[in-house]
XYZ file of C-alpha atoms in Angstrom:
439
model
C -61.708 -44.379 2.575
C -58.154 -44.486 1.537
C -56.748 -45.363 5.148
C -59.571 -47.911 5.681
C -58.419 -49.809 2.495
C -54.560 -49.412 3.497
C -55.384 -50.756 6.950
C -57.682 -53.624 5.740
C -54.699 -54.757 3.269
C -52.606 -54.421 6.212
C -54.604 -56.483 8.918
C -55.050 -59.167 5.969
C -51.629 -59.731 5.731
C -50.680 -59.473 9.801
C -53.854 -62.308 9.672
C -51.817 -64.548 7.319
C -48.357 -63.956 8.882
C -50.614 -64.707 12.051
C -49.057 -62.137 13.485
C -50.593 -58.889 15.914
C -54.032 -57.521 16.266
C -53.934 -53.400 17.301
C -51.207 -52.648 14.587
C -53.793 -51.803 12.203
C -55.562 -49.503 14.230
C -52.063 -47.929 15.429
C -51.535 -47.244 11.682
C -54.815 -45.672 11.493
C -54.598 -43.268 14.292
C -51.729 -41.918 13.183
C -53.072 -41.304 10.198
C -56.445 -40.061 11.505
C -56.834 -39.192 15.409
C -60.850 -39.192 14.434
C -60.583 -42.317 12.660
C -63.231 -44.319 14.717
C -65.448 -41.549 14.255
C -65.313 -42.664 10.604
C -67.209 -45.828 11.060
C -70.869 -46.940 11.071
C -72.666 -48.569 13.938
C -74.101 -52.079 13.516
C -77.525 -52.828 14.135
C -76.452 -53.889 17.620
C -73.496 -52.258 19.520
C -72.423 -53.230 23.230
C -69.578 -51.729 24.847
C -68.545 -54.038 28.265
C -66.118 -51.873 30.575
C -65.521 -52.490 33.980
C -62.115 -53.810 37.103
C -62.799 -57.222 36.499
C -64.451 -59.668 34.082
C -64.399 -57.911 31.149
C -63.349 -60.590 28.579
C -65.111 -63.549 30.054
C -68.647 -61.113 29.828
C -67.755 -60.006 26.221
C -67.155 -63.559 25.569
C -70.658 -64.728 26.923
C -72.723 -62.423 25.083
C -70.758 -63.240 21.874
C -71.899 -66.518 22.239
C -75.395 -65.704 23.038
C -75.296 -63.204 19.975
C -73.916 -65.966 17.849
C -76.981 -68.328 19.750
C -79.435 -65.957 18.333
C -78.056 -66.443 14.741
C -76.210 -62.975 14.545
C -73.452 -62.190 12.753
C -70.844 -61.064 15.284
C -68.001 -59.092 15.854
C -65.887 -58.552 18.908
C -62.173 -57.985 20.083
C -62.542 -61.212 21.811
C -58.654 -61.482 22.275
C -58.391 -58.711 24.279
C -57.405 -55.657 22.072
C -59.195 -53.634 24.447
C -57.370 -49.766 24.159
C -58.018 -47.610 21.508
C -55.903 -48.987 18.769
C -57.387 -52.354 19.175
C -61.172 -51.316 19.000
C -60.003 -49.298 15.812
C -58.625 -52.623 14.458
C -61.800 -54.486 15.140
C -63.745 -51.634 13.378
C -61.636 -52.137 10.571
C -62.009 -56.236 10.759
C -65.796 -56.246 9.973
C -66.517 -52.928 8.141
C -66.343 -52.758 4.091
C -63.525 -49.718 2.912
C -66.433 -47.334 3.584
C -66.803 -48.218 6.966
C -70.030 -50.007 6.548
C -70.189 -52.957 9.218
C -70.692 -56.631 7.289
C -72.149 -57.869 10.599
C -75.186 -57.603 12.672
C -73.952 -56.538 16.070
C -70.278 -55.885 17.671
C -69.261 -56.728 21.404
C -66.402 -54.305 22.411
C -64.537 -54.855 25.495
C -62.523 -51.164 26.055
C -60.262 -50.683 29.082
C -61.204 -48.233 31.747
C -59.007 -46.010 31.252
C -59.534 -45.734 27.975
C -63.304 -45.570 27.696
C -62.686 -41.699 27.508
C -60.756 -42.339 24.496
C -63.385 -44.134 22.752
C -67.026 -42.510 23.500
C -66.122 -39.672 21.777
C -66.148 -41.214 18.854
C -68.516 -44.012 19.232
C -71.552 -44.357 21.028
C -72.642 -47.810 22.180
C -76.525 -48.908 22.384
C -76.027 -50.214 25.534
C -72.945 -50.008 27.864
C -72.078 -52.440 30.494
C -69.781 -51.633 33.567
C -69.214 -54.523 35.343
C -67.975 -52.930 38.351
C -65.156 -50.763 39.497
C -62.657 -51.698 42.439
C -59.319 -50.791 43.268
C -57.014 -52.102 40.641
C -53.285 -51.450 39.491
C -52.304 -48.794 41.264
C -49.185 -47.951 39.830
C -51.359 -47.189 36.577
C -54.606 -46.316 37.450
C -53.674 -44.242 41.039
C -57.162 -44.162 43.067
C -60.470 -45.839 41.874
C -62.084 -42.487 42.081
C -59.902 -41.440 38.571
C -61.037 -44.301 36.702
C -64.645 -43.777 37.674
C -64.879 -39.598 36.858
C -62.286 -41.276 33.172
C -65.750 -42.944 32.671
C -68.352 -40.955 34.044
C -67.064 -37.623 32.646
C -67.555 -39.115 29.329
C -70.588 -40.672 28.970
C -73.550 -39.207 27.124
C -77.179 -39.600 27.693
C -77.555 -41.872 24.202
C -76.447 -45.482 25.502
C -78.686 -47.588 27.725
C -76.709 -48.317 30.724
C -76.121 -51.613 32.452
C -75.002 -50.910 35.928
C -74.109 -53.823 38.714
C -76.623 -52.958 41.581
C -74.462 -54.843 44.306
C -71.428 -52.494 43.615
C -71.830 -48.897 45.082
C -69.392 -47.145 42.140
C -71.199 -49.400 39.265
C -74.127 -47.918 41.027
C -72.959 -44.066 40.839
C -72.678 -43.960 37.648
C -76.885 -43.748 37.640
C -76.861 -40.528 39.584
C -77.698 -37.181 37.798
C -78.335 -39.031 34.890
C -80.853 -39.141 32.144
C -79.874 -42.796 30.272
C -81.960 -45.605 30.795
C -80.742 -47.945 33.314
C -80.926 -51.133 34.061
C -79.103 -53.114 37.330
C -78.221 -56.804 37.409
C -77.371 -57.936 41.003
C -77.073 -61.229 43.074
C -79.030 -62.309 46.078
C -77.048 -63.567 49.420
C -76.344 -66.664 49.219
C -73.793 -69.036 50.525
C -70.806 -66.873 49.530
C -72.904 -64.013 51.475
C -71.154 -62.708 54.886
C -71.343 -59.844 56.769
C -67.750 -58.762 56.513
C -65.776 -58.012 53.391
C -62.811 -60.110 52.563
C -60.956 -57.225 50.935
C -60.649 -53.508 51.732
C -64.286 -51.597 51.171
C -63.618 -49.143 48.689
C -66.607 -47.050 49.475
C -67.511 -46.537 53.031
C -68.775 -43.382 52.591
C -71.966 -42.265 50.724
C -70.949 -40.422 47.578
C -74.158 -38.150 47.877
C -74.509 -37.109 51.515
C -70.946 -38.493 53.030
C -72.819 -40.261 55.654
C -70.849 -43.388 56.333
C -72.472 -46.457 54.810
C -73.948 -49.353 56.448
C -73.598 -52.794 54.193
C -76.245 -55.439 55.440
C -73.802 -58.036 53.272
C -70.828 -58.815 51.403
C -71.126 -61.355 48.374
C -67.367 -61.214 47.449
C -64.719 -58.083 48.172
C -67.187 -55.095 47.921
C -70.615 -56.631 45.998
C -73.196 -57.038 48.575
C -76.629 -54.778 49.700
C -75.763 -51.540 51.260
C -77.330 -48.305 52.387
C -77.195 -44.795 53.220
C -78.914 -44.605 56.924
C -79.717 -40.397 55.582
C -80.267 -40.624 52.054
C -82.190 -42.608 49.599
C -78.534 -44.261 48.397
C -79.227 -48.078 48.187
C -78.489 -51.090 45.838
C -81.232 -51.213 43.957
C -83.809 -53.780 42.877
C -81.851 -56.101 39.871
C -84.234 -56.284 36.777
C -83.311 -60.057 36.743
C -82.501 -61.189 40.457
C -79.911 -63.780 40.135
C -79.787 -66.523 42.991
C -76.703 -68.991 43.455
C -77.527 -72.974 43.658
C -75.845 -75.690 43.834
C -75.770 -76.560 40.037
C -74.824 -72.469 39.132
C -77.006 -69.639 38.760
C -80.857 -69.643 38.245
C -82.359 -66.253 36.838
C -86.253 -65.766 36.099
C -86.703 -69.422 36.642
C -84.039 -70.709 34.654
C -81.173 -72.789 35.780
C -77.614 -72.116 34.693
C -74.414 -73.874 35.033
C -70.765 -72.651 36.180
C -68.261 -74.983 36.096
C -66.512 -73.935 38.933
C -67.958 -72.159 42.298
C -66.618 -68.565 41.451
C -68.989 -66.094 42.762
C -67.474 -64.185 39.953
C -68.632 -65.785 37.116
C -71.968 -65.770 38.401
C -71.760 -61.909 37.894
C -70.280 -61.914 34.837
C -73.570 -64.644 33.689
C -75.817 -62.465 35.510
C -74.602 -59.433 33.260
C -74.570 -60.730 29.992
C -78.347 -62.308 30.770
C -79.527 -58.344 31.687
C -77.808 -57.075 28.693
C -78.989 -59.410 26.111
C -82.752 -59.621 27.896
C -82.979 -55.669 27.557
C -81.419 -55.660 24.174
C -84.697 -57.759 23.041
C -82.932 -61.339 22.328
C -84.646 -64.309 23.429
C -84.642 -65.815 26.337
C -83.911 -68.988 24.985
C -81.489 -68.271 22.877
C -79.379 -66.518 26.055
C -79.875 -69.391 28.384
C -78.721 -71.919 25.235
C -75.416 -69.271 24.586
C -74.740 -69.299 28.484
C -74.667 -73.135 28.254
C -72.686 -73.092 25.413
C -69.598 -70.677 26.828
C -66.327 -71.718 26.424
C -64.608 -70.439 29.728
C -60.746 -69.409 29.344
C -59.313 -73.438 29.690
C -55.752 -71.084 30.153
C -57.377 -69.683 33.593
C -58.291 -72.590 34.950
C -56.377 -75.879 34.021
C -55.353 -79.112 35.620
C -52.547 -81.269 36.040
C -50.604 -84.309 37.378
C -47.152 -84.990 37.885
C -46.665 -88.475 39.154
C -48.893 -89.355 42.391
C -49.523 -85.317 42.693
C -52.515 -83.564 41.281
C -52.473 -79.803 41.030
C -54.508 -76.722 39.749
C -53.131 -73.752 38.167
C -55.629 -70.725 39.146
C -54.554 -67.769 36.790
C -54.983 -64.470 39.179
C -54.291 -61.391 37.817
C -51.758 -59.044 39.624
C -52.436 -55.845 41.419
C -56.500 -56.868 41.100
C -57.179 -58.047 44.619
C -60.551 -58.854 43.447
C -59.151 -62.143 41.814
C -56.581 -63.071 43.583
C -58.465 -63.263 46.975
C -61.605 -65.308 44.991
C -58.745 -67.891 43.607
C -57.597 -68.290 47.926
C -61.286 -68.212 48.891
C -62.061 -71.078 45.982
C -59.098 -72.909 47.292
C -60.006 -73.050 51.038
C -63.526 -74.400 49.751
C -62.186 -77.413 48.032
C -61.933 -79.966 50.558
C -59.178 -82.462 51.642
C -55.293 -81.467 52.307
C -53.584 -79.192 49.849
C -50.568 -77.363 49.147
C -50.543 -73.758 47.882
C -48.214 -72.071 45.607
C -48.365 -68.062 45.207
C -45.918 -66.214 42.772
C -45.169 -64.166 39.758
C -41.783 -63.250 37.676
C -42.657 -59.613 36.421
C -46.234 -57.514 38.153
C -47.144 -56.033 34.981
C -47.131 -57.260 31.435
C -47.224 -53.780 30.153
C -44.913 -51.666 32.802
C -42.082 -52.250 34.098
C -42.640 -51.543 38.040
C -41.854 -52.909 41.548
C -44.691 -51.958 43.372
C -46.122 -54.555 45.577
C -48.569 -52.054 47.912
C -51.763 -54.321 46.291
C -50.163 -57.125 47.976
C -51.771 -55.862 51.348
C -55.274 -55.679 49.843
C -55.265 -59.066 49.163
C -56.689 -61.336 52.210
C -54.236 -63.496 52.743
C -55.067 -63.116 56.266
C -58.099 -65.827 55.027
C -55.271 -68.695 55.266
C -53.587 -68.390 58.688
C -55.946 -70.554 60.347
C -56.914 -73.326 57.957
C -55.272 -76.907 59.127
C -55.718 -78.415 55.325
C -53.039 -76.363 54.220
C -49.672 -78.345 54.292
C -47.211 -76.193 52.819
C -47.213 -72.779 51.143
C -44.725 -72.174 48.374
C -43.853 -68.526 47.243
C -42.042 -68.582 43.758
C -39.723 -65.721 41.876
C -38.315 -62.967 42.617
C -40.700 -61.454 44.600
C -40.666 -64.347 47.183
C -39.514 -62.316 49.993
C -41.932 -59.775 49.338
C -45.020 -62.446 49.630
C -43.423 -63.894 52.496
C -43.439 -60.334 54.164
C -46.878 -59.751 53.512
C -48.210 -63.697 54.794
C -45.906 -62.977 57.990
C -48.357 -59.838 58.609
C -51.515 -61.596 58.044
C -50.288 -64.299 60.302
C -49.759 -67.340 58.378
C -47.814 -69.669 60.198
C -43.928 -69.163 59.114
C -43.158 -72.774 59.568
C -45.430 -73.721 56.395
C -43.652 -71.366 54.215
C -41.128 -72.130 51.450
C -39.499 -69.968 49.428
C -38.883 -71.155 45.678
C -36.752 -67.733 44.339
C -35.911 -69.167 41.028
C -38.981 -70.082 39.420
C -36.983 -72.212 37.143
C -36.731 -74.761 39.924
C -41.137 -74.660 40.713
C -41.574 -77.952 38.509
C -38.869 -80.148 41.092
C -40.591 -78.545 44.080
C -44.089 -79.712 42.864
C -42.805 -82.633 42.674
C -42.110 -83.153 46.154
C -45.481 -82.243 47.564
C -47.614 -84.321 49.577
C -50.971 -82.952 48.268
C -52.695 -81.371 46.022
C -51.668 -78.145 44.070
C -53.167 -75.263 43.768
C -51.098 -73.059 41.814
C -51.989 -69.577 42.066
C -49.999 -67.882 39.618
C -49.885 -64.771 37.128
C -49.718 -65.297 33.279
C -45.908 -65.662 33.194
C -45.458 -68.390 35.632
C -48.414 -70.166 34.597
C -47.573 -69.919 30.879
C -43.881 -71.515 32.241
C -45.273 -74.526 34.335
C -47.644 -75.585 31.377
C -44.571 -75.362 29.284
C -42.520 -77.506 31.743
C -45.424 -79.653 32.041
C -45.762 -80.040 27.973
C -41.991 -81.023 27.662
C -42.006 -83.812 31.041
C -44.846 -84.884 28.906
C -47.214 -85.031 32.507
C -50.923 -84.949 31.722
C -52.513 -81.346 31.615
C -55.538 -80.841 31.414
């Protein structure tokens, strides 16, 4: 009781100071190792896990929650290790570790899922998916699937993404209740992958796998030609429109054409249907999300729109949807690729997950005028497009990214800017002090 109190004082004050949101919970581990175990569940307790779409999935059923008139609790802002769950627990709990809110949406890294079950059992537990990701820190997608797997008890009601084989596995020898979400093909469907398949290879019999389609990187129907491993039938079959999404006769909207964020809908629909909330109220909260504006923003400068597509480094996944998006939109267009650091958290030089990324998607596509790479790892892009066959002569390299604002400036068409959080964060900035319109 007496480090709850300490760390509530503590997080009251960093609030004020509007200042950090895990130091709290850092405090408190030391303290305690077992402090999470310390705290009482809400009536309602979703854990959301997964490679990709993590926040923006948390984020949706927060607002559906909130729809539905509960009081909510979340580590929206992407405290997601094991301090920064601690700190939300401390956030919305009284000093005895009672909860002063109805239902908590935790987003917790996977890798550190194994860190957190232990302690705390969710009521239902989403993984989104699981992909090949970061692989200075997370080595081969097979360790971050036995980090979760290994660690999971048969308490939680899991919600597993039918059209990805290791979201899938996780169902296998298992006693939980599950439930899959899934997509139908659509016009995103094709019958090759536009990334790397991470499993080719049934994980119960080894036979190799046959996929009948491929929504986006490695979502799609597949089968095992000798066993009975298959995607399975989604409770709520989600088929792509024009307008978005429609699920159990319901139409949703996305305001871009991401086949991503048609997942991430079609997850936080299964998890709030099974959880009992009405269907209503979840179609009203999807409506209502406020996607990241920071991800997706655009701009002018002068005669020369642009669009700044955050992608997320050494997550193929994302970085391929942002070209793929791109290549949709029609009319000529200029594309700039680049990033100052790899990591925000490590300090590395790997590049390898540059060559899962399908940049092999662009070397053919006559809208593209001009490709600009930007930082220091210029060279290294321009390696990797050389390899996939870009054409050389539409390549520019931009080494300082200082000088990316007078470069924009000199295209002939529109911008799409795919960039990682530093470089975006430093055009907006640029953009903020020319005083161009961003929007």
């Amino acid at each position: 009781m007496l480090i709850k109190s300490i760390c509530k004082i503590i997080q009251w004050v960093l609030k004020k100071m509007g200042r950090g949101t895990a130091f709290p919970g850092i405090l408190a581990l030391k303290l305690d190792k077992n402090f999470l175990g310390k705290f009482k569940k809400p009536e309602l307790l979703v854990f959301v896990t997964g490679t990709v779409g993590k926040t923006t999935t948390a984020a949706m059923i927060t607002a559906i929650l909130k729809t539905a008139g509960y009081k909510v609790g979340t580590n929206g802002k992407g405290s997601n290790l094991l301090a920064g769950v601690c700190s939300v627990f401390i956030e919305h709990c009284s000093i005895t570790g009672k909860p002063n809110v109805d239902a908590m949406v935790i987003e917790v890294d996977e890798r550190y899922v194994k860190t957190v079950l232990p302690y705390m059992t969710p009521d239902y537990f989403l993984i989104n998916n699981i992909a090949r990701d970061q692989p200075a820190r997370n080595g081969h997608f097979s360790i971050v699937f036995h980090d979760i797997s290994d660690h999971i008890n048969e308490k939680p009601h899991l919600i597993l993404n039918a059209d990805n084989p290791l979201s899938y596995s996780f169902s296998l020898k298992r006693k939980n209740k599950i439930t899959y979400f899934g997509i139908e093909r659509n016009r995103f469907s094709s019958s090759q992958s536009n990334e790397k398949v991470d499993v080719s290879y049934c994980p119960v019999c080894n036979a190799k796998l046959v996929y009948d389609y491929f929504n986006f990187g490695n979502f799609g129907a597949y089968h095992c030609p000798e066993c009975d491993f298959k995607r399975q039938p989604p409770a709520y079959e989600t088929r792509i429109i024009e307008e978005g999404i429609t699920i159990e006769g319901e139409v949703v909207k996305i305001p871009d054409d991401t086949i991503y964020n048609a997942y991430n809908m079609a997850a936080a629909y299964t998890v709030m249907r099974v959880a009992g909330v009405d269907k209503k109220d979840i179609i009203e909260g999807l409506h209502n999300i406020d996607f990241d504006a920071k991800r997706f923003q655009q701009f002018s400068i002068g005669d020369i729109d642009g669009t700044i597509l955050v992608s997320k480094n050494e997550t193929p996944a994302s970085y391929t949807q942002s070209l793929e998006h791109i290549l949709r939109c029609e009319g000529a267009k200029t594309i700039a690729v680049g990033f100052t650091r790899i990591s925000g958290r490590y300090d590395e030089k790997d590049v390898s997950w540059l060559y899962d990324i399908k940049f092999e998607i662009l070397k053919d596509d006559d809208s593209i005028d001009e490709i600009l790479l930007v930082g220091p790892f210029a060279y290294d892009l321009a390696v990797r497009m050389k390899l996939a066959g870009v054409d050389m002569n539409k390549i520019k390299i931009v080494y300082d990214h200082e000088d990316i604002y007078e470069e924009l400036k000199k295209c002939r068409s529109h911008v799409f800017c795919v960039f990682y959080f530093d470089l975006s964060k430093h055009l907006v900035k640029v953009l903020k002090e020319k005083g161009d319109k961003l929007w």
